[in-house]
Amino acid sequence: MREFIVEADGGSRGNPGPAGYGSVVIDAATGETLAERAEYIGVATNNVAEYRGLVAGLRAARELDPSATVRVRMDSKLVVEQMSGRWKIKHPDMKSLAAEAARVLPAAQVTYEWIPRERNKHADRLANEAMDAGKRGEQWDASASRAGLGARVRETPAVPEPGGPPGDAAAGAAKAREALSRSHRAPAAARASAGTQDQVAVSAPAAAAAAAPTSAPAPATTPTSAAAPAPTSATSAPAAAQAPSGAEDAPATSATPVVGAAGGHAAGSVGDEDTTKTRADRRAARGVAAQAAVTGAGPASDAGRAAEGRPGVTPSVGWGAAPDLGAPATFVLLRHGETPLTPQKRFSGSGGTDPSLSDVGREQAERVAAAFARRGTIQHILASPLARTRETAGAVAARLGLEVTVEDGLIETDFGAWEGLTFGEVRERHPEDLNAWLADPEAEPTGGGESFAATATRIAATRDRLVARYAGRTVLLVTHVTPIKTFVRLALGAPPESLFRMELSAASVSAVAYYADGNASVRLLNDTSHLRP
């Protein structure tokens, strides 16, 4: 049976604005481009354009071979998660487009995978060509397309190299799934070279987890960072002003047990009945290891060998990692102390009055400074340019004898016309805008504030720059609710609506460590133990 890869993308210059999509069908065995589709679709949103690109790509694959299996790869997490059935679909436009996509081919023939934007360039170029054509009052012309130059025949590596931005957990998981799927197609000789002893029985999801380079040298369950005050944290229902509820498309979650190296089972691990399925799964795990041994693909190869039970290899998931990762860049994320607006639960972003700390907030800053002084592990201090963060950072810097560097990328989201209002006041005055903001990460607050998607783009760029600058160092970032939640969300690979499900108190401490293999470990969230008498 033939296998196709469909890469699709869509864009909107204005969201909503002039929009277009692009799709490419690739032969999974050879990497050859088999079909391209693109179209200018008039005024639409990014999500609508992305779904239209998906539908066009699936239809092109069906025209080539209606019996082929199709792997859809897109950089839209929304589309991938909704079409995979893990996120709910409530928006009427999305519902109809998702239903249309589902009708193109039987569900059993299609799988979905998220990929980073840099790996979706062909479809992205097609979408931009379509939008450029629409700007000229024309439709996209396949004969004039240059989107596929350099991508007509694609080399497919045996195991994908670690990719994605630092701390991008979703990218790491996607790489692991791709490695596992390729292992099923590995030549018999390559599979045999991994050895013949079936020391460990694993399921296909567990093998994928074992191949994923998502580890930290310390146990994943360790709740502390060396830089954080105390290993106690609390996550509770969010206050309305900082985390309003009601976001749609909440994903369903599940847990997959992982089998340890050398036959050792983690708590709750799968059984090792010698069934046809488990034998196939063992072969898949060995295939990943065999390919990695040839290519030397770092943590993924180590995890593959560990899943097989070969000696001398530390598993790279949860409790171990490759020995050459070195010390991580550790970001200790400190929310500023209270301002007069904090106890009133009012929106207070970068577009408002820029309040200073209250008397309570200054006391909180002194308490957290004393906690950091006792630890003595902070090496650098960076702060958002707003008054409340600079004042909080100054209190810590005075205790530690360090300078404060202002980092513009750490500034709070601009809440537009909502600045200074309570959640209830916004609900009363701007109900439609508020509903849109809760449902779509690309929606802006009333009056042209900053969307959550724009904030995430800004924080990701800031993160990448600081990780490169402070590799192996422990850095205190004094910032705000939305940036801290976004750092944590990106490290976990969590969906945008997870922002509404995190509590983040004034003067609380969180911590994320970023490793040389591009992965992250969330060490602490919302620790307020230093504020207790």
Coordinates of C-alpha atoms in Angstrom, one line a residue, residues 20-530:
G20 CA -4.5 31.8 1.0
Y21 CA -3.4 28.2 1.5
G22 CA -0.8 25.8 0.2
S23 CA -0.6 22.0 0.2
V24 CA 2.0 19.5 -1.1
V25 CA 1.7 15.7 -1.4
I26 CA 4.9 13.8 -1.0
D27 CA 5.8 10.2 -1.7
A28 CA 6.8 8.9 1.8
A29 CA 9.1 6.3 0.3
T30 CA 11.1 8.5 -2.1
G31 CA 10.5 12.0 -0.8
E32 CA 9.4 13.1 -4.2
T33 CA 6.8 15.9 -4.6
L34 CA 3.7 14.4 -6.3
A35 CA 1.3 17.3 -6.2
E36 CA 1.0 20.9 -5.2
R37 CA -2.2 22.9 -4.4
A38 CA -2.6 26.6 -3.6
E39 CA -5.4 29.1 -3.7
Y40 CA -6.3 32.6 -2.8
I41 CA -9.5 32.4 -0.8
G42 CA -10.3 36.1 -0.2
V43 CA -10.8 37.5 3.3
A44 CA -10.5 34.8 6.0
T45 CA -8.8 33.9 9.3
N46 CA -5.5 32.0 9.7
N47 CA -7.4 28.9 11.0
V48 CA -9.9 28.9 8.1
A49 CA -7.0 29.1 5.6
E50 CA -5.2 26.3 7.4
Y51 CA -8.2 24.0 7.3
R52 CA -8.8 24.9 3.6
G53 CA -5.1 23.8 2.9
L54 CA -5.7 20.5 4.7
V55 CA -8.8 19.8 2.7
A56 CA -7.0 20.6 -0.6
G57 CA -4.1 18.4 0.4
L58 CA -6.2 15.4 1.3
R59 CA -8.2 15.7 -1.9
A60 CA -5.0 15.8 -3.9
A61 CA -3.8 12.6 -2.2
R62 CA -7.1 10.9 -2.9
E63 CA -6.8 11.8 -6.6
L64 CA -3.4 10.1 -6.7
D65 CA -4.5 7.0 -4.8
P66 CA -7.7 6.7 -2.8
S67 CA -6.4 3.6 -1.0
A68 CA -3.1 5.1 0.2
T69 CA -2.4 5.9 3.8
V70 CA -1.7 9.6 4.5
R71 CA 0.4 11.2 7.1
V72 CA -0.7 14.9 7.5
R73 CA 2.0 17.2 8.8
M74 CA 1.1 20.8 9.8
D75 CA 2.6 23.5 12.0
S76 CA -0.9 24.4 13.2
K77 CA -1.3 22.7 16.6
L78 CA -5.0 23.7 16.6
V79 CA -5.8 21.8 13.4
V80 CA -3.7 18.8 14.3
E81 CA -5.2 18.4 17.7
Q82 CA -8.7 19.0 16.6
M83 CA -8.5 16.5 13.7
S84 CA -6.8 14.0 16.0
G85 CA -9.9 14.2 18.3
R86 CA -7.9 15.4 21.3
W87 CA -9.3 19.0 21.3
K88 CA -13.0 19.9 21.0
I89 CA -14.2 22.0 18.1
K90 CA -16.8 24.7 19.0
H91 CA -16.3 27.4 16.4
P92 CA -18.9 26.8 13.6
D93 CA -16.5 27.6 10.8
M94 CA -14.0 25.1 12.2
K95 CA -16.6 22.5 12.7
S96 CA -17.8 22.5 9.1
L97 CA -14.2 22.5 7.7
A98 CA -13.1 19.7 10.0
A99 CA -16.1 17.6 9.0
E100 CA -15.3 18.3 5.3
A101 CA -11.7 17.2 5.9
A102 CA -12.8 14.0 7.7
R103 CA -15.0 13.0 4.7
V104 CA -12.2 13.1 2.1
L105 CA -10.6 9.8 3.2
P106 CA -11.5 7.1 5.7
A107 CA -10.3 8.0 9.2
A108 CA -8.3 4.8 9.4
Q109 CA -6.1 5.9 6.5
V110 CA -5.1 9.3 7.9
T111 CA -2.9 10.3 10.8
Y112 CA -1.9 13.8 12.0
E113 CA 1.4 15.2 13.2
W114 CA 2.5 18.6 14.4
I115 CA 5.8 19.9 12.9
P116 CA 7.7 23.1 13.6
R117 CA 7.1 25.9 11.1
E118 CA 10.7 25.6 9.7
R119 CA 9.9 22.1 8.5
N120 CA 6.7 23.2 6.7
K121 CA 8.4 25.7 4.4
H122 CA 7.1 24.2 1.1
A123 CA 3.4 24.6 2.0
D124 CA 4.1 28.0 3.6
R125 CA 5.7 29.2 0.4
L126 CA 2.7 28.0 -1.6
A127 CA 0.3 29.8 0.7
N128 CA 2.3 33.0 0.4
E129 CA 2.4 32.7 -3.4
A130 CA -1.4 32.3 -3.4
M131 CA -1.8 35.5 -1.2
D132 CA 0.6 37.4 -3.5
A133 CA -1.4 36.4 -6.5
G134 CA -4.6 37.5 -4.8
K135 CA -3.0 40.9 -4.1
R136 CA -2.5 41.2 -7.9
G137 CA -6.1 40.3 -8.5
E138 CA -5.1 36.9 -9.9
Q139 CA -5.2 33.2 -8.8
W140 CA -2.2 31.1 -8.1
D141 CA -0.5 29.6 -11.2
A142 CA 1.1 26.2 -10.7
S143 CA 3.4 26.7 -13.8
A144 CA 4.9 29.9 -12.3
S145 CA 5.4 28.5 -8.8
R146 CA 8.8 28.5 -7.2
A147 CA 7.7 27.2 -3.8
G148 CA 9.1 23.7 -4.3
L149 CA 12.6 24.7 -5.5
G150 CA 15.1 22.7 -3.5
A151 CA 12.4 20.4 -2.2
R152 CA 11.3 18.3 -5.2
V153 CA 13.2 15.3 -4.0
R154 CA 13.8 15.0 -0.3
E155 CA 16.3 13.0 1.6
T156 CA 14.6 11.2 4.5
P157 CA 17.1 10.6 7.3
A158 CA 16.8 7.4 9.3
V159 CA 16.2 9.2 12.5
P160 CA 15.3 12.9 12.7
E161 CA 17.8 15.1 14.4
P162 CA 16.6 17.0 17.5
G163 CA 14.9 20.1 16.4
G164 CA 12.5 22.8 17.4
P165 CA 13.2 25.8 19.7
P166 CA 14.6 25.2 23.1
G167 CA 12.0 23.7 25.4
D168 CA 9.6 22.9 22.6
A169 CA 8.2 19.6 24.0
A170 CA 5.7 19.2 21.2
A171 CA 8.5 19.3 18.6
G172 CA 10.4 16.6 20.5
A173 CA 7.4 14.3 20.7
A174 CA 6.7 14.8 17.0
K175 CA 10.3 13.8 16.1
A176 CA 10.0 10.7 18.2
R177 CA 6.8 9.6 16.5
E178 CA 8.4 10.1 13.1
A179 CA 11.4 8.0 14.2
L180 CA 9.1 5.2 15.4
S181 CA 7.1 5.2 12.2
R182 CA 10.2 5.0 10.1
S183 CA 11.5 2.1 12.2
H184 CA 8.6 -0.1 10.8
R185 CA 10.0 0.4 7.3
A186 CA 13.6 -0.3 8.3
P187 CA 15.4 -3.0 6.2
A188 CA 15.6 -6.4 7.8
A189 CA 19.4 -6.2 8.1
A190 CA 19.2 -3.0 10.0
R191 CA 16.6 -4.5 12.4
A192 CA 18.7 -7.6 12.9
S193 CA 21.8 -5.5 13.8
A194 CA 20.0 -4.3 16.9
G195 CA 20.3 -7.8 18.5
T196 CA 17.8 -10.6 18.9
Q197 CA 17.2 -10.7 22.7
D198 CA 13.6 -9.5 23.5
Q199 CA 14.5 -8.3 27.0
V200 CA 11.7 -5.7 27.2
A201 CA 8.1 -5.7 26.0
V202 CA 6.9 -2.2 25.1
S203 CA 3.8 -0.9 23.3
A204 CA 4.1 1.4 20.3
P205 CA 3.3 4.5 22.3
A206 CA 5.8 3.5 24.9
A207 CA 8.5 3.0 22.3
A208 CA 7.8 6.5 20.9
A209 CA 8.0 7.9 24.4
A210 CA 11.3 6.1 25.0
A211 CA 12.6 7.6 21.7
A212 CA 11.6 11.1 22.6
P213 CA 14.5 13.4 23.8
T214 CA 12.5 15.0 26.5
S215 CA 14.7 14.4 29.5
A216 CA 16.7 16.3 32.1
P217 CA 19.7 14.9 34.0
A218 CA 17.7 15.2 37.2
P219 CA 14.5 13.0 37.6
A220 CA 11.5 14.5 36.0
T221 CA 9.6 14.2 39.2
T222 CA 12.1 16.3 41.2
P223 CA 10.1 19.4 42.1
T224 CA 13.0 21.7 42.8
S225 CA 15.6 23.8 41.0
A226 CA 18.8 24.7 42.7
A227 CA 17.9 28.3 42.2
A228 CA 14.4 28.2 43.5
P229 CA 13.6 29.0 47.2
A230 CA 11.7 26.0 48.4
P231 CA 10.2 22.9 46.7
T232 CA 6.6 23.7 47.6
S233 CA 4.2 24.9 44.9
A234 CA 0.5 25.2 44.6
T235 CA -1.7 25.2 41.5
S236 CA -5.3 26.0 42.1
A237 CA -8.3 27.5 40.4
P238 CA -7.2 30.8 38.8
A239 CA -8.5 34.2 39.9
A240 CA -10.7 35.8 37.3
A241 CA -8.5 38.7 36.5
Q242 CA -5.4 36.7 35.8
A243 CA -6.8 33.5 34.4
P244 CA -10.5 33.7 33.3
S245 CA -12.1 30.4 32.6
G246 CA -14.2 29.3 29.6
A247 CA -11.5 28.7 27.0
E248 CA -12.7 26.2 24.4
D249 CA -11.0 23.3 22.7
A250 CA -9.6 21.8 25.9
P251 CA -7.6 18.7 25.1
A252 CA -8.4 15.2 26.5
T253 CA -5.3 13.8 28.2
S254 CA -4.0 10.3 28.7
A255 CA -0.9 8.8 30.3
T256 CA 1.2 6.1 28.6
P257 CA 3.3 3.9 30.8
V258 CA 7.0 3.7 29.9
V259 CA 9.2 0.6 30.4
G260 CA 12.6 1.1 31.9
A261 CA 15.9 -0.2 30.6
A262 CA 17.1 -3.8 31.1
G263 CA 13.7 -5.1 31.6
G264 CA 12.8 -2.9 34.6
H265 CA 9.3 -1.6 34.5
A266 CA 8.3 1.8 35.7
A267 CA 5.3 2.0 38.0
G268 CA 2.1 1.1 36.1
S269 CA 4.0 -0.3 33.1
V270 CA 2.7 -2.5 30.5
G271 CA 2.8 -6.3 30.8
D272 CA 5.1 -8.4 28.7
E273 CA 2.8 -11.1 27.3
D274 CA 4.5 -12.6 24.2
T275 CA 1.7 -11.7 21.7
T276 CA 2.1 -10.9 18.0
K277 CA 1.6 -7.2 18.8
T278 CA 4.2 -7.1 21.5
R279 CA 6.7 -8.9 19.3
A280 CA 6.1 -6.3 16.6
D281 CA 6.5 -3.6 19.1
R282 CA 9.8 -5.0 20.2
R283 CA 11.0 -5.1 16.7
A284 CA 9.9 -1.5 16.3
A285 CA 11.9 -0.4 19.3
R286 CA 15.0 -2.3 18.1
G287 CA 14.6 -0.7 14.7
V288 CA 14.8 2.8 16.3
A289 CA 17.9 1.7 18.1
A290 CA 19.5 0.1 15.0
Q291 CA 19.0 3.2 12.9
A292 CA 20.3 5.5 15.6
A293 CA 23.4 3.4 16.1
V294 CA 24.2 3.9 12.4
T295 CA 23.5 7.7 12.4
G296 CA 24.5 8.6 15.9
A297 CA 21.4 10.7 16.5
G298 CA 22.1 11.6 20.1
P299 CA 19.4 11.3 22.8
A300 CA 16.9 9.6 20.5
S301 CA 19.3 6.8 19.7
D302 CA 20.2 6.3 23.4
A303 CA 16.6 6.1 24.3
G304 CA 15.9 3.5 21.6
R305 CA 18.7 1.3 22.8
A306 CA 17.5 1.7 26.4
A307 CA 14.0 0.7 25.4
E308 CA 15.5 -2.5 23.9
G309 CA 17.3 -3.3 27.2
R310 CA 20.9 -3.1 25.9
P311 CA 23.4 -2.5 28.7
G312 CA 25.5 0.5 29.3
V313 CA 22.9 3.1 28.1
T314 CA 21.0 5.5 30.3
P315 CA 17.4 6.0 29.3
S316 CA 16.8 9.6 28.2
V317 CA 13.3 9.9 29.4
G318 CA 12.4 11.0 32.9
W319 CA 15.4 9.7 34.9
G320 CA 18.4 10.0 32.8
A321 CA 20.0 11.7 29.7
A322 CA 23.0 11.7 27.5
P323 CA 26.0 12.5 29.6
D324 CA 27.3 15.4 27.4
L325 CA 24.3 17.7 27.8
G326 CA 26.1 19.8 30.4
A327 CA 24.5 22.2 32.8
P328 CA 21.2 23.7 31.6
A329 CA 20.3 27.4 31.3
T330 CA 17.9 27.7 34.3
F331 CA 15.3 30.5 34.2
V332 CA 14.0 31.3 37.7
L333 CA 10.7 33.1 36.9
L334 CA 9.6 35.6 39.5
R335 CA 6.3 37.4 39.3
H336 CA 6.5 40.9 40.7
G337 CA 5.0 41.8 44.0
E338 CA 1.5 43.2 44.5
T339 CA 0.4 46.6 43.2
P340 CA -2.7 48.5 44.2
L341 CA -4.5 46.8 41.3
T342 CA -3.6 43.2 42.2
P343 CA -6.0 42.6 45.1
Q344 CA -8.8 44.2 43.0
K345 CA -8.1 41.7 40.3
R346 CA -7.9 44.2 37.5
F347 CA -6.2 43.8 34.1
S348 CA -2.8 45.4 34.4
G349 CA -0.7 44.9 31.3
S350 CA 1.9 47.0 29.4
G351 CA -0.7 49.5 28.1
G352 CA -2.1 50.8 31.4
T353 CA -0.9 53.1 34.1
D354 CA 2.3 51.2 35.0
P355 CA 1.7 51.0 38.8
S356 CA 4.5 50.6 41.3
L357 CA 4.4 48.1 44.1
S358 CA 2.1 48.6 47.1
D359 CA 3.4 48.3 50.7
V360 CA 2.4 44.6 50.6
G361 CA 4.2 44.2 47.3
R362 CA 7.4 45.7 48.7
E363 CA 7.3 43.4 51.7
Q364 CA 6.9 40.5 49.3
A365 CA 9.9 41.6 47.3
E366 CA 12.0 41.7 50.5
R367 CA 10.9 38.3 51.5
V368 CA 11.7 36.7 48.1
A369 CA 15.0 38.5 48.1
A370 CA 15.9 37.0 51.5
A371 CA 15.0 33.6 50.2
F372 CA 17.3 33.9 47.1
A373 CA 20.1 35.3 49.3
R374 CA 19.9 32.1 51.5
R375 CA 20.2 30.0 48.4
G376 CA 22.9 32.0 46.7
T377 CA 22.5 30.4 43.3
I378 CA 21.3 33.3 41.1
Q379 CA 24.0 34.5 38.8
H380 CA 22.2 37.2 36.7
I381 CA 19.0 39.2 37.1
L382 CA 16.8 40.4 34.2
A383 CA 13.6 42.4 34.5
S384 CA 10.7 43.6 32.4
P385 CA 10.9 47.4 31.8
L386 CA 7.7 48.1 33.9
A387 CA 8.0 49.8 37.3
R388 CA 6.6 46.9 39.4
T389 CA 9.1 44.4 38.0
R390 CA 12.1 46.7 38.1
E391 CA 11.3 47.5 41.8
T392 CA 10.9 43.8 42.6
A393 CA 14.2 43.0 40.8
G394 CA 15.9 45.8 42.6
A395 CA 15.1 44.4 46.0
V396 CA 16.6 41.1 45.0
A397 CA 19.7 42.7 43.4
A398 CA 20.4 44.7 46.5
R399 CA 20.6 41.5 48.6
L400 CA 22.6 39.6 46.1
G401 CA 25.0 42.3 45.0
L402 CA 24.0 41.9 41.3
E403 CA 23.0 44.4 38.6
V404 CA 19.6 44.4 37.0
T405 CA 19.4 44.2 33.2
V406 CA 16.1 45.4 31.6
E407 CA 14.8 42.9 29.0
D408 CA 12.0 44.4 26.9
G409 CA 10.9 40.9 25.8
L410 CA 9.7 40.1 29.3
I411 CA 7.0 42.9 29.3
E412 CA 3.4 42.0 30.1
T413 CA 0.8 41.6 27.5
D414 CA -1.0 44.8 26.4
F415 CA -4.7 44.4 27.3
G416 CA -5.8 47.3 25.2
A417 CA -9.1 49.0 26.4
W418 CA -9.4 46.4 29.2
E419 CA -6.5 47.9 31.2
G420 CA -7.6 48.8 34.7
L421 CA -10.9 46.9 34.4
T422 CA -12.0 43.8 36.3
F423 CA -13.0 40.7 34.4
G424 CA -16.7 41.4 35.2
E425 CA -16.4 44.9 33.9
V426 CA -14.9 43.6 30.7
R427 CA -17.7 41.0 30.4
E428 CA -20.3 43.8 30.8
R429 CA -18.8 46.3 28.4
H430 CA -17.1 44.1 25.7
P431 CA -18.8 40.7 25.8
E432 CA -18.2 39.7 22.2
D433 CA -14.5 40.7 22.3
L434 CA -14.0 38.8 25.6
N435 CA -15.6 35.6 24.2
A436 CA -13.4 35.8 21.1
W437 CA -10.3 36.3 23.3
L438 CA -11.2 33.3 25.5
A439 CA -11.8 31.1 22.4
D440 CA -9.0 32.1 20.0
P441 CA -5.3 32.8 21.0
E442 CA -5.0 35.1 18.0
A443 CA -7.9 37.3 19.1
E444 CA -6.8 40.7 20.5
P445 CA -8.4 42.5 23.5
T446 CA -10.7 45.5 22.6
G447 CA -8.8 48.4 21.2
G448 CA -5.9 46.6 19.6
G449 CA -4.1 45.0 22.5
E450 CA -1.7 42.0 22.2
S451 CA -3.1 38.5 21.5
F452 CA -1.8 35.5 23.3
A453 CA -0.4 34.2 20.0
A454 CA 1.6 37.4 19.6
T455 CA 2.8 37.2 23.2
A456 CA 3.9 33.5 22.7
T457 CA 5.9 34.5 19.6
R458 CA 7.6 37.3 21.5
I459 CA 8.3 35.1 24.6
A460 CA 9.7 32.2 22.4
A461 CA 12.1 34.7 20.7
T462 CA 13.1 36.1 24.0
R463 CA 13.6 32.6 25.4
D464 CA 15.8 31.4 22.5
R465 CA 18.0 34.5 22.7
L466 CA 18.4 34.2 26.5
V467 CA 19.1 30.5 26.4
A468 CA 21.9 31.1 23.9
R469 CA 23.3 34.0 26.0
Y470 CA 23.1 32.2 29.4
A471 CA 23.9 28.6 28.6
G472 CA 24.8 26.8 31.8
R473 CA 23.8 29.8 34.0
T474 CA 21.0 30.4 36.5
V475 CA 19.1 33.6 35.6
L476 CA 16.4 35.3 37.5
L477 CA 13.7 36.7 35.2
V478 CA 11.4 39.1 37.0
T479 CA 8.3 39.4 34.9
H480 CA 4.5 39.1 34.8
V481 CA 1.6 36.6 34.8
T482 CA 1.3 36.0 31.0
P483 CA 5.0 35.8 30.2
I484 CA 5.7 33.3 33.0
K485 CA 2.7 31.1 32.1
T486 CA 3.8 31.2 28.5
F487 CA 7.4 30.1 29.4
V488 CA 5.8 27.1 31.2
R489 CA 3.3 26.4 28.5
L490 CA 5.9 26.3 25.8
A491 CA 8.2 24.1 27.9
L492 CA 5.4 21.6 28.4
G493 CA 4.2 21.7 24.8
A494 CA 0.7 22.6 26.2
P495 CA -2.1 24.2 24.3
P496 CA -2.9 27.9 24.5
E497 CA -5.9 27.3 26.7
S498 CA -3.6 26.0 29.4
L499 CA -2.9 29.6 30.3
F500 CA -6.3 29.8 31.8
R501 CA -5.6 26.7 34.0
M502 CA -2.5 27.9 35.9
E503 CA -2.6 29.9 39.2
L504 CA 0.3 32.4 39.5
S505 CA 0.4 34.4 42.7
A506 CA 2.1 37.7 43.3
A507 CA 5.8 37.3 44.1
S508 CA 5.6 33.6 43.3
V509 CA 8.5 31.6 41.9
S510 CA 8.6 29.1 39.0
A511 CA 11.5 27.6 37.2
V512 CA 12.3 26.0 33.9
A513 CA 15.7 24.4 32.9
Y514 CA 16.7 24.4 29.2
Y515 CA 19.2 21.7 28.0
A516 CA 21.6 21.5 25.1
D517 CA 19.5 19.0 23.2
G518 CA 16.7 21.6 22.8
N519 CA 14.4 20.2 25.5
A520 CA 13.2 21.7 28.8
S521 CA 12.2 20.6 32.3
V522 CA 9.6 22.5 34.3
R523 CA 11.1 22.4 37.9
L524 CA 8.7 24.6 39.9
L525 CA 5.4 26.4 39.5
N526 CA 3.8 29.1 41.7
D527 CA 6.0 28.5 44.8
T528 CA 5.0 31.0 47.5
S529 CA 6.6 29.3 50.5
H530 CA 9.0 32.2 51.0

